[in-house]
PDB file of C-alpha atoms in Angstrom:
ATOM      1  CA  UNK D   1     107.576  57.869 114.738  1.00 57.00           C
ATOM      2  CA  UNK D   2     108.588  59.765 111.847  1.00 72.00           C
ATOM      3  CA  UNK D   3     111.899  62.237 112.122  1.00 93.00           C
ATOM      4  CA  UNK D   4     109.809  65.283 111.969  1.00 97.00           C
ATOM      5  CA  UNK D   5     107.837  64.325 115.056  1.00 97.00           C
ATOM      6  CA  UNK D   6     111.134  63.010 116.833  1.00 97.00           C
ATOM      7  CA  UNK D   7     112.567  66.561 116.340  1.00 98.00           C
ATOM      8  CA  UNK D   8     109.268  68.273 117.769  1.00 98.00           C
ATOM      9  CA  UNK D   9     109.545  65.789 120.868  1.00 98.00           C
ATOM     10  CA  UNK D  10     112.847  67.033 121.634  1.00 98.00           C
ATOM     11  CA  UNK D  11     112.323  70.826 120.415  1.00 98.00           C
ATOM     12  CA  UNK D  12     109.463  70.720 123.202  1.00 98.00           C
ATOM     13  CA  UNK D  13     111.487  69.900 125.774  1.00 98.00           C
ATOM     14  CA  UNK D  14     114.264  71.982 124.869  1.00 98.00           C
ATOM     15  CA  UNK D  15     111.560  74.838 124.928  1.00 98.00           C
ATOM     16  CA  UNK D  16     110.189  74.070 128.259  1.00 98.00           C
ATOM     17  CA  UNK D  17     113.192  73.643 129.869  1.00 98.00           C
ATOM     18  CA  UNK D  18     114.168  76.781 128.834  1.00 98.00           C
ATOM     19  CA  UNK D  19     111.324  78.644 129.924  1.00 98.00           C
ATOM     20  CA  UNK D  20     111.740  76.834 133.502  1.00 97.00           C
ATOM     21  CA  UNK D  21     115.071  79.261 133.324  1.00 96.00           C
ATOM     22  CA  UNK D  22     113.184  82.048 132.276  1.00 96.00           C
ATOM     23  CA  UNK D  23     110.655  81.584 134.905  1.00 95.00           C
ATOM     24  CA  UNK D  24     113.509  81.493 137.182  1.00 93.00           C
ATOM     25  CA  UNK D  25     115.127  84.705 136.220  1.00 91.00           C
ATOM     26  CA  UNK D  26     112.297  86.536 135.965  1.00 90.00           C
ATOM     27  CA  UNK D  27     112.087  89.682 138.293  1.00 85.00           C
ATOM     28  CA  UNK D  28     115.723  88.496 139.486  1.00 83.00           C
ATOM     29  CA  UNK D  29     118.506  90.293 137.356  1.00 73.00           C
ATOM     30  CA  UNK D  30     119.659  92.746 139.750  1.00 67.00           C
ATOM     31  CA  UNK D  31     120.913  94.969 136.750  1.00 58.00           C
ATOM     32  CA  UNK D  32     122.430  92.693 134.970  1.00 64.00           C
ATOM     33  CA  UNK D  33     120.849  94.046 131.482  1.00 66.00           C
ATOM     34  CA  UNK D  34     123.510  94.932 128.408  1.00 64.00           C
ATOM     35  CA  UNK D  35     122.901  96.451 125.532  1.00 59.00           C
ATOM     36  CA  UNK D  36     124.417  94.851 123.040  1.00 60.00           C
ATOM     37  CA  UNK D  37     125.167  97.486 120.082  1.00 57.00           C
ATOM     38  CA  UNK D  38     121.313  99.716 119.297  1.00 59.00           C
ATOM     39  CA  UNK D  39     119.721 101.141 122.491  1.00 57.00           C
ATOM     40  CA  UNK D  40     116.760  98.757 123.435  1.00 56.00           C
ATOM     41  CA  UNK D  41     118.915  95.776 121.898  1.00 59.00           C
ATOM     42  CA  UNK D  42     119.554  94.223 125.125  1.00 66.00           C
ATOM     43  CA  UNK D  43     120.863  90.872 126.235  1.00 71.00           C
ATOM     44  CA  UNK D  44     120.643  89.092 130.122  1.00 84.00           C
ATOM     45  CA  UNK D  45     121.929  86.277 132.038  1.00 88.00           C
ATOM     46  CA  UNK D  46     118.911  85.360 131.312  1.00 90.00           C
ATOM     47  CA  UNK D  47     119.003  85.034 127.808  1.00 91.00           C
ATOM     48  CA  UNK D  48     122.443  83.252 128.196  1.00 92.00           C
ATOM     49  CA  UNK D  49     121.039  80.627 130.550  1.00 93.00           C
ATOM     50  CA  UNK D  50     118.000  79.403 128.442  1.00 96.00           C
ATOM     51  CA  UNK D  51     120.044  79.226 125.671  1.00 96.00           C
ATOM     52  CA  UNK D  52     122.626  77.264 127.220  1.00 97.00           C
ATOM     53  CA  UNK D  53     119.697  74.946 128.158  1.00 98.00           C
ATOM     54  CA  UNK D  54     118.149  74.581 124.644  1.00 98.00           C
ATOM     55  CA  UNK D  55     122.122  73.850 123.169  1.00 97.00           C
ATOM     56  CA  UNK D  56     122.625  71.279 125.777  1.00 97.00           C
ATOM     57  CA  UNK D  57     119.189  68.968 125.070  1.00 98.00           C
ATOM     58  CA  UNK D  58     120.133  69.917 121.143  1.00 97.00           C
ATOM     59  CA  UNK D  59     123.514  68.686 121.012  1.00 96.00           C
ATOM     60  CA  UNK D  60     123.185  65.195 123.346  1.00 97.00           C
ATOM     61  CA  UNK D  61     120.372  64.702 121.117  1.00 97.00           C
ATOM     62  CA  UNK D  62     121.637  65.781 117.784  1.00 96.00           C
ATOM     63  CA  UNK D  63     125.116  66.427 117.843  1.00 95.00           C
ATOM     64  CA  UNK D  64     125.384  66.009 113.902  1.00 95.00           C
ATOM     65  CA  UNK D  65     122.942  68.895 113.404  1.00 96.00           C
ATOM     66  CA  UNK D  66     124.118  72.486 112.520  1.00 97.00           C
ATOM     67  CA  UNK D  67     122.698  75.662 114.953  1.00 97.00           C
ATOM     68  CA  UNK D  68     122.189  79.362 114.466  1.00 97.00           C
ATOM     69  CA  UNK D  69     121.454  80.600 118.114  1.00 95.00           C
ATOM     70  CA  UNK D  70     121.195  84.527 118.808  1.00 91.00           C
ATOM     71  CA  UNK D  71     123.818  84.892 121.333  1.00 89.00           C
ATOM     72  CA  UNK D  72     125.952  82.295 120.138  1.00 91.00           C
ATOM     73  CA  UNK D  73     126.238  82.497 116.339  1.00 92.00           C
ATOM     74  CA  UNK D  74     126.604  79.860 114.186  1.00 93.00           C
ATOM     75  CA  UNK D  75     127.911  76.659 115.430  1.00 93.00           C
ATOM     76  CA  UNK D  76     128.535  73.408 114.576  1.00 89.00           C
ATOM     77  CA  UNK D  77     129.120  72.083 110.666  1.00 87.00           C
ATOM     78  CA  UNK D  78     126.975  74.490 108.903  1.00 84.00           C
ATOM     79  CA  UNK D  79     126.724  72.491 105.594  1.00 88.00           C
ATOM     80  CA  UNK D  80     124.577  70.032 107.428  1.00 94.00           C
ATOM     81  CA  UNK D  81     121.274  69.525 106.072  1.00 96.00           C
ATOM     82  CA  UNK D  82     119.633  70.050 109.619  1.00 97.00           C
ATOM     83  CA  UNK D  83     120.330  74.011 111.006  1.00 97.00           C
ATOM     84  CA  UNK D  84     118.259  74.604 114.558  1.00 98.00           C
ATOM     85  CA  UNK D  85     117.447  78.511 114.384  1.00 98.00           C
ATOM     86  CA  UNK D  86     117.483  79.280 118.346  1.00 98.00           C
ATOM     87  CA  UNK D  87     115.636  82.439 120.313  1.00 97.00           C
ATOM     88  CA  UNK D  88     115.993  81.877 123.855  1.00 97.00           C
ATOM     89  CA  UNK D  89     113.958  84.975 124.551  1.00 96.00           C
ATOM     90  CA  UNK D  90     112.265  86.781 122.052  1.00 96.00           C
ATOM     91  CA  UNK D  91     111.262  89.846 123.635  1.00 94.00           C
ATOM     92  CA  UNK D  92     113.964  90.559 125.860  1.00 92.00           C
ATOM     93  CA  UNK D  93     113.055  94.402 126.608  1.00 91.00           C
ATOM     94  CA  UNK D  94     109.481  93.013 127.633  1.00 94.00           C
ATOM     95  CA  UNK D  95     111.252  90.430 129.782  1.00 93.00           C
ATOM     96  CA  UNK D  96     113.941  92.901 131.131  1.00 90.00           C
ATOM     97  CA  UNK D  97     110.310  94.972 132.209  1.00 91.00           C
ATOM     98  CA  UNK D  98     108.630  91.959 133.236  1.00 93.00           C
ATOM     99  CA  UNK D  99     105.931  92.585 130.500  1.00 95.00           C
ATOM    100  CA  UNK D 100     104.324  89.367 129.904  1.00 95.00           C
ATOM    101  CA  UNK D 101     105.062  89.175 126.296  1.00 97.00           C
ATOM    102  CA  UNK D 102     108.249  87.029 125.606  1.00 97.00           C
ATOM    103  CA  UNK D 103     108.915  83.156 124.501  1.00 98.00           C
ATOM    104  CA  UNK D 104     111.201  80.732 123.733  1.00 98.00           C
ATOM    105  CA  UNK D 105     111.371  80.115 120.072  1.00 98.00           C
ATOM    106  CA  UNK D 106     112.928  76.974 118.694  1.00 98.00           C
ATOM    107  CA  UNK D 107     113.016  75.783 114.914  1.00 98.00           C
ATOM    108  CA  UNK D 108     114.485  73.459 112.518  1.00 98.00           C
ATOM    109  CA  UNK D 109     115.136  74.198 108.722  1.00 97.00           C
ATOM    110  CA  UNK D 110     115.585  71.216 106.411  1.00 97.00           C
ATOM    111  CA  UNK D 111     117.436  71.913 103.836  1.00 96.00           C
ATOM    112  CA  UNK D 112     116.978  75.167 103.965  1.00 96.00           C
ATOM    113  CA  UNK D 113     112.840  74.918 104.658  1.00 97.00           C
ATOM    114  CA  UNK D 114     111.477  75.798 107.948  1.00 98.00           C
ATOM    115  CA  UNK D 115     110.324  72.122 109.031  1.00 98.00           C
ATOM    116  CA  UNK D 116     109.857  72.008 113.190  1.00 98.00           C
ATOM    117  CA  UNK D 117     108.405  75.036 115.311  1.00 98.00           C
ATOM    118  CA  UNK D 118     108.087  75.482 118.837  1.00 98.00           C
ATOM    119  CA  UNK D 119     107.489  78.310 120.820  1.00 98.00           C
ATOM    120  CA  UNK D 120     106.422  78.458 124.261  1.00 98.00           C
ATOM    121  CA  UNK D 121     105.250  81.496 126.417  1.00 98.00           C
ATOM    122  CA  UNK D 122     106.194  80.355 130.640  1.00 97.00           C
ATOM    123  CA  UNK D 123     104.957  83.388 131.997  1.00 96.00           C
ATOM    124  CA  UNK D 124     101.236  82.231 130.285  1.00 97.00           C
ATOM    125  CA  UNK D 125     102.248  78.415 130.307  1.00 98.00           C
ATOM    126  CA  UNK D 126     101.240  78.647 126.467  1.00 98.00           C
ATOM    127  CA  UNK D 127     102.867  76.167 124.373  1.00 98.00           C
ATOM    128  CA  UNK D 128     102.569  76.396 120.407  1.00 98.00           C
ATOM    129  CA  UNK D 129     104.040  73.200 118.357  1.00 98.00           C
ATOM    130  CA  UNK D 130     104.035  72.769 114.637  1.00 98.00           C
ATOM    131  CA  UNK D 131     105.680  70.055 112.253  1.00 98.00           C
ATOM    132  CA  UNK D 132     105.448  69.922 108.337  1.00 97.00           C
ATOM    133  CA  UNK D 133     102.477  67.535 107.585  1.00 97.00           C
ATOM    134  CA  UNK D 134     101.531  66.988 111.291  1.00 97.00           C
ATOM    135  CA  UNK D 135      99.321  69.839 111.831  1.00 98.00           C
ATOM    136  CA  UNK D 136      99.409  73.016 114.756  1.00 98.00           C
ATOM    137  CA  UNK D 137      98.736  72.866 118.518  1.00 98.00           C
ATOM    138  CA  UNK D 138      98.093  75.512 121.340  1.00 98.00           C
ATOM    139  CA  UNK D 139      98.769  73.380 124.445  1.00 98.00           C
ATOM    140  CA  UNK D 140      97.970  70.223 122.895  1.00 95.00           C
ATOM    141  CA  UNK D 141      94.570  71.242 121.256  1.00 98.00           C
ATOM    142  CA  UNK D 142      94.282  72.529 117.678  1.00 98.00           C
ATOM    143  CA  UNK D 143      94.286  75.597 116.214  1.00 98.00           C
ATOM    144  CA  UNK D 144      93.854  77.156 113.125  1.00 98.00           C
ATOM    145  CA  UNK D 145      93.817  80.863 111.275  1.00 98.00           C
ATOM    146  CA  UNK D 146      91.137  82.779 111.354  1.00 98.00           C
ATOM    147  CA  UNK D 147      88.458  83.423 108.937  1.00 98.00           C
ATOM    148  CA  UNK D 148      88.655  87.405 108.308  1.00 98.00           C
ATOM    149  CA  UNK D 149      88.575  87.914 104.645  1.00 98.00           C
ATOM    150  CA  UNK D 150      88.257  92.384 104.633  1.00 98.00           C
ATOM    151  CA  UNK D 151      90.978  94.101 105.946  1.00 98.00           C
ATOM    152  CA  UNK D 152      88.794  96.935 107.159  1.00 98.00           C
ATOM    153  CA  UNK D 153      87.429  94.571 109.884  1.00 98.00           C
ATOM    154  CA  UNK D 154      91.189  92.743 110.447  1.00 98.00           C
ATOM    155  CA  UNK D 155      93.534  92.817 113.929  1.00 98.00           C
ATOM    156  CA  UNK D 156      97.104  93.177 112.571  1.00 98.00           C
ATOM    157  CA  UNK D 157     100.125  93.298 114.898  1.00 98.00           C
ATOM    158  CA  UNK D 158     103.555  94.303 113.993  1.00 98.00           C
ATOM    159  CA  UNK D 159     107.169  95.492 115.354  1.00 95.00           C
ATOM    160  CA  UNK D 160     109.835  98.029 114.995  1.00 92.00           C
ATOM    161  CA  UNK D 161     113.505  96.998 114.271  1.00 80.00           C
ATOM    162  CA  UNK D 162     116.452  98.204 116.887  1.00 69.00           C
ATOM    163  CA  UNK D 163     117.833 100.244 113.986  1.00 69.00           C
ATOM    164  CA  UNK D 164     114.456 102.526 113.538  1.00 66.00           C
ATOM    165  CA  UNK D 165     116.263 105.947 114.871  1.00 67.00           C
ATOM    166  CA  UNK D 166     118.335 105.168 112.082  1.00 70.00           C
ATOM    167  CA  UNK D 167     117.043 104.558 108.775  1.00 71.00           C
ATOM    168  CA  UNK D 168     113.657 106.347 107.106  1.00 69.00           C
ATOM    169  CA  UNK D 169     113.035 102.833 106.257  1.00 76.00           C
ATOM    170  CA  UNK D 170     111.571 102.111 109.707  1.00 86.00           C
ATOM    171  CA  UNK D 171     107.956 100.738 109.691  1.00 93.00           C
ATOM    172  CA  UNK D 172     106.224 103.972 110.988  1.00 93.00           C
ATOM    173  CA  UNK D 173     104.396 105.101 107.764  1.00 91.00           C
ATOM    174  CA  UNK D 174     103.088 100.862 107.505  1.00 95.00           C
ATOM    175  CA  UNK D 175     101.910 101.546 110.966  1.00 95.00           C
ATOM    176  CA  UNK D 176     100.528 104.364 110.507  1.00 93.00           C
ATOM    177  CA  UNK D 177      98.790 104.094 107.166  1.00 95.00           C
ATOM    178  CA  UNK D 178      97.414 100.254 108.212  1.00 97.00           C
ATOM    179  CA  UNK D 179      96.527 101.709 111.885  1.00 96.00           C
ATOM    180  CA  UNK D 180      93.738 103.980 109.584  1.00 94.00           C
ATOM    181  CA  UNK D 181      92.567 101.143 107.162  1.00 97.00           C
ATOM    182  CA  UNK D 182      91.750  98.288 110.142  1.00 98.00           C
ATOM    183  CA  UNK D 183      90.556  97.711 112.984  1.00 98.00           C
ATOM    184  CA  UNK D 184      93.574  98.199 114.635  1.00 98.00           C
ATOM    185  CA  UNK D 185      97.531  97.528 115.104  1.00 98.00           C
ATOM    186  CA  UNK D 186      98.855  95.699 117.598  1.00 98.00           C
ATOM    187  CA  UNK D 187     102.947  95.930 118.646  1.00 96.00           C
ATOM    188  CA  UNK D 188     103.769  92.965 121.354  1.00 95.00           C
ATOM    189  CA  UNK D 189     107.784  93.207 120.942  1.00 95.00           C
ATOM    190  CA  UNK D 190     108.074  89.499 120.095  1.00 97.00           C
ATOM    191  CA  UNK D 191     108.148  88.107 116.598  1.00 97.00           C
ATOM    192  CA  UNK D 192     107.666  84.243 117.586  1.00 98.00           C
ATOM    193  CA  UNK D 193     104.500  85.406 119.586  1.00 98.00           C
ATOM    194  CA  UNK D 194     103.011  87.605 116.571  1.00 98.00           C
ATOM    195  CA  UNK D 195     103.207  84.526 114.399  1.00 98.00           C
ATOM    196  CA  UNK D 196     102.010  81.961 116.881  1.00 98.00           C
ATOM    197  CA  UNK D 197      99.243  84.626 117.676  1.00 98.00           C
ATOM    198  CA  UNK D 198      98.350  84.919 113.581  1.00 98.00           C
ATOM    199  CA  UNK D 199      98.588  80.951 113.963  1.00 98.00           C
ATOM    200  CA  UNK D 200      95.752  80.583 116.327  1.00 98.00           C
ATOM    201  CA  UNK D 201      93.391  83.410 114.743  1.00 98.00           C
ATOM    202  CA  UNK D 202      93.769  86.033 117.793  1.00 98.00           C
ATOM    203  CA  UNK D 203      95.184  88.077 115.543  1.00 98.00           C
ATOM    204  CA  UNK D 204      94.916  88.503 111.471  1.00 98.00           C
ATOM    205  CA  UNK D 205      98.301  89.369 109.964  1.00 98.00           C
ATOM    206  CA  UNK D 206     101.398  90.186 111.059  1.00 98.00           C
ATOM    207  CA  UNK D 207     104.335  91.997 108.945  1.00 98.00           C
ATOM    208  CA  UNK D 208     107.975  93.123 109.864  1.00 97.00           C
ATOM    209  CA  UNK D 209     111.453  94.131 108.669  1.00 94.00           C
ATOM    210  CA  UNK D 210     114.627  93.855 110.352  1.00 92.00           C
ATOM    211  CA  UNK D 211     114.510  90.138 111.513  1.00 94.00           C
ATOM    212  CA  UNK D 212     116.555  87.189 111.751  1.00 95.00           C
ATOM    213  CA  UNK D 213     115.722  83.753 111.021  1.00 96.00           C
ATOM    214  CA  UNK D 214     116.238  82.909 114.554  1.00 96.00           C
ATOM    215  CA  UNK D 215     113.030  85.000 115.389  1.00 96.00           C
ATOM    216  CA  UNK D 216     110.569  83.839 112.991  1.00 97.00           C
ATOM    217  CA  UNK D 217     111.498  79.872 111.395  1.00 98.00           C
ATOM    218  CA  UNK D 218     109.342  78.439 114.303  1.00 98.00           C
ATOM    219  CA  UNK D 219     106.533  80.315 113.592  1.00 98.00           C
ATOM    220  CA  UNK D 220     106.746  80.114 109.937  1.00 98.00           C
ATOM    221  CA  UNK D 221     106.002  76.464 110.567  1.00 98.00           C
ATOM    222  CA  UNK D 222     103.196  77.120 112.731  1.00 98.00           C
ATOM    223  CA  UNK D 223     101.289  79.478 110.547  1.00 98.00           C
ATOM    224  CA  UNK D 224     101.824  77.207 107.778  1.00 98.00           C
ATOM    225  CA  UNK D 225     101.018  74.141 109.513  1.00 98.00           C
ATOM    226  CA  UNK D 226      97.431  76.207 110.856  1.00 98.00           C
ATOM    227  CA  UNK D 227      96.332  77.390 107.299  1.00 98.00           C
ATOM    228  CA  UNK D 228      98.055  80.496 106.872  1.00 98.00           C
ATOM    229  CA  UNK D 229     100.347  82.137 104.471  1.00 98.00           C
ATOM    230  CA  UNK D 230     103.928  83.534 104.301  1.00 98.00           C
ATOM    231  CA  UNK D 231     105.804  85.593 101.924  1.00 98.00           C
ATOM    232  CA  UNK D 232     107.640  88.501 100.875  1.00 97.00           C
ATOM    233  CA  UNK D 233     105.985  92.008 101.515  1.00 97.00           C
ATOM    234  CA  UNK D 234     105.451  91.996  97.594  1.00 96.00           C
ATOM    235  CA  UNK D 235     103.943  88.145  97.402  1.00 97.00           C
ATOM    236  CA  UNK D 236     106.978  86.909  96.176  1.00 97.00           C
ATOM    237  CA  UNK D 237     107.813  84.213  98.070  1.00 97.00           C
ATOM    238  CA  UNK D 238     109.256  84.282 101.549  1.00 97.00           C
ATOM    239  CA  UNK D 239     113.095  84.466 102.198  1.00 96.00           C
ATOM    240  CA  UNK D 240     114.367  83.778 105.766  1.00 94.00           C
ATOM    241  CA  UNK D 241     117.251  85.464 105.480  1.00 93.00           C
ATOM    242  CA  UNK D 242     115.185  89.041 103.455  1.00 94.00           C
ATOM    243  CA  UNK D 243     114.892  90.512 106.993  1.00 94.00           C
ATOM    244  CA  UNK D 244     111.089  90.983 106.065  1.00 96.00           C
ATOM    245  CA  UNK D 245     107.986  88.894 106.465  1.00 98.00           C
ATOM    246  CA  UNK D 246     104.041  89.034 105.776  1.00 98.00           C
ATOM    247  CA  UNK D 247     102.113  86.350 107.307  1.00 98.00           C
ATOM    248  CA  UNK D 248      98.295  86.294 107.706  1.00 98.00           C
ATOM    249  CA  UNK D 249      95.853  84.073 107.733  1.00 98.00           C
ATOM    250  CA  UNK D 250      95.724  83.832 104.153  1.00 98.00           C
ATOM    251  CA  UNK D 251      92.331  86.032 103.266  1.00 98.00           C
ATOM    252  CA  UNK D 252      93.443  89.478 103.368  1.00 98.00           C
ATOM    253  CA  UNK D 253      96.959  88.382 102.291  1.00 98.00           C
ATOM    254  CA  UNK D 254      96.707  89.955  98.546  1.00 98.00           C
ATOM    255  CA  UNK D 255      94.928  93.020 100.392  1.00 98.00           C
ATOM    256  CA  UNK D 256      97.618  93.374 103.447  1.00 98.00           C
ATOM    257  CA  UNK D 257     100.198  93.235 100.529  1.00 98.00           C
ATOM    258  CA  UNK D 258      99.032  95.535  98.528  1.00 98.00           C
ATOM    259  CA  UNK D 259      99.255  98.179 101.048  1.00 97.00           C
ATOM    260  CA  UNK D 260     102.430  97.471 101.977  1.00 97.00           C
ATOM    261  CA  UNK D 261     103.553  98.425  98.654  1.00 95.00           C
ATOM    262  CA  UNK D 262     101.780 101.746  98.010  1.00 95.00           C
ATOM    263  CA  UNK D 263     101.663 102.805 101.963  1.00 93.00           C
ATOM    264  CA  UNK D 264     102.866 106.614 100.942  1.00 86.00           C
ATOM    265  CA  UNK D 265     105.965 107.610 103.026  1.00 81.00           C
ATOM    266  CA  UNK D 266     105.969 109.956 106.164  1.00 76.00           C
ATOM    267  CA  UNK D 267     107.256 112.787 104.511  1.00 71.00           C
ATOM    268  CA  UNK D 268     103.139 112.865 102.414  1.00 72.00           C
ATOM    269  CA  UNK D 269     101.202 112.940 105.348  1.00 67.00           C
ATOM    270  CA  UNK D 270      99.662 115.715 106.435  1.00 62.00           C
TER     271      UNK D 270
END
């Protein structure tokens, strides 16, 4: 077995373990929902719990290998050449709701090059696993992009950042302007699931600002790994730590990007 599929193996458990928790919690936090800074930015004992799961497998496997985890920072020796970029929930206001749109996201940069991706979705028992050179899988089968090459007749799907009510540059106009030139735009709440989503052709392109690497490295990998593309808004080439992403299935890619760059602001329309 090569390294790369070793680190899957154990990313996959780590993942389903952690959704067990979810599973677990789900329905059950009796209030215990904080906001941790930005109304809707909320974290639960929940949240704490997977993640505690996912750094326990991590470390007895790897204890060598550096972590960026969203409720516990940075830990570890950071200069190693392995960094696990940890989600325990993406989608925490869905989850708080019991909206069935959240997932356990779990991915590995190598040298600073999103290499491993899982991301797994309990409440729909839908596991997504990508590795560099070893292809993408939906529960063990297959998938791959879709083939929609005109943006007219494209899905897209997208999300808001926490810090929306506070900065013009918020995503509404994108909305908006792509909402009129498609077929339609799509807002789930969870980054991981957008990208696994793009991955396995439900959906055509996904863009977003105001992320962390923890949300999207996994499924970076997967889009990859299923024929799809990822970059900068502009085409330039994608930076995890930017804060924005466009990922599609690679045929309306130049035509998605465009837009983004001439969408006119709110303050033009009518």
């Amino acid at each position: 077995m090569t390294n790369l599929q070793i680190f899957l193996d154990i990313a996959t458990e780590a993942a389903l373990a952690a959704g067990a928790v979810l599973q677990g919690y789900l329905g059950k936090l009796e209030g215990a929902i904080i906001e941790k800074g930005r109304p809707g930015d909320l974290v639960t004992a929940a949240d704490k719990a997977s993640e505690a799961e996912i750094l326990s497998i991590l470390r007895r496997h790897f204890p060598q290998h550096s972590i960026l985890a969203e409720e516990s920072g940075k830990l570890g020796n950071q200069d190693n050449q392995y960094l696990w970029a940890i989600d325990p929930l993406d989608g925490t206001t869905n989850y708080a709701h019991q909206y069935p749109a959240f997932a356990v996201s779990i991915g590995l940069l190598v040298d600073g090059v999103p290499q491993v991706g899982v991301i797994y979705n309990p409440f729909h028992d839908e596991l997504f696993r990508a590795a560099t050179g070893l292809g993408a899988t939906r529960n063990r089968y297959s998938i791959q992009v879709s083939e929609i090459s005109d943006l007219s007749k494209s899905l897209l799907v997208t999300g808001f950042a926490y810090d929306r009510r506070e900065t013009s540059d918020n995503n509404y106009a994108e909305f908006c302007h792509l909402t009129h030139l498609t077929q339609g735009v799509r807002r789930s709440g969870s980054a991981a699931l957008d990208l696994a989503y793009v991955a396995c052709g439900r959906v055509d392109g996904y863009w977003e600002r105001g992320i962390s690497p923890w949300d999207v490295v996994a499924g970076v990998v997967l889009l990859q790994e299923a024929g799809g593309k990822v970059t900068a808004y502009d085409g330039s080439p994608f930076n995890i730590e930017s804060g924005r992403i466009l990922a599609t299935n690679g045929k309306i890619h130049d035509q998605l990007s465009h837009q983004l760059v001439v969408v006119p602001p709110l303050s033009m329309w009518k």
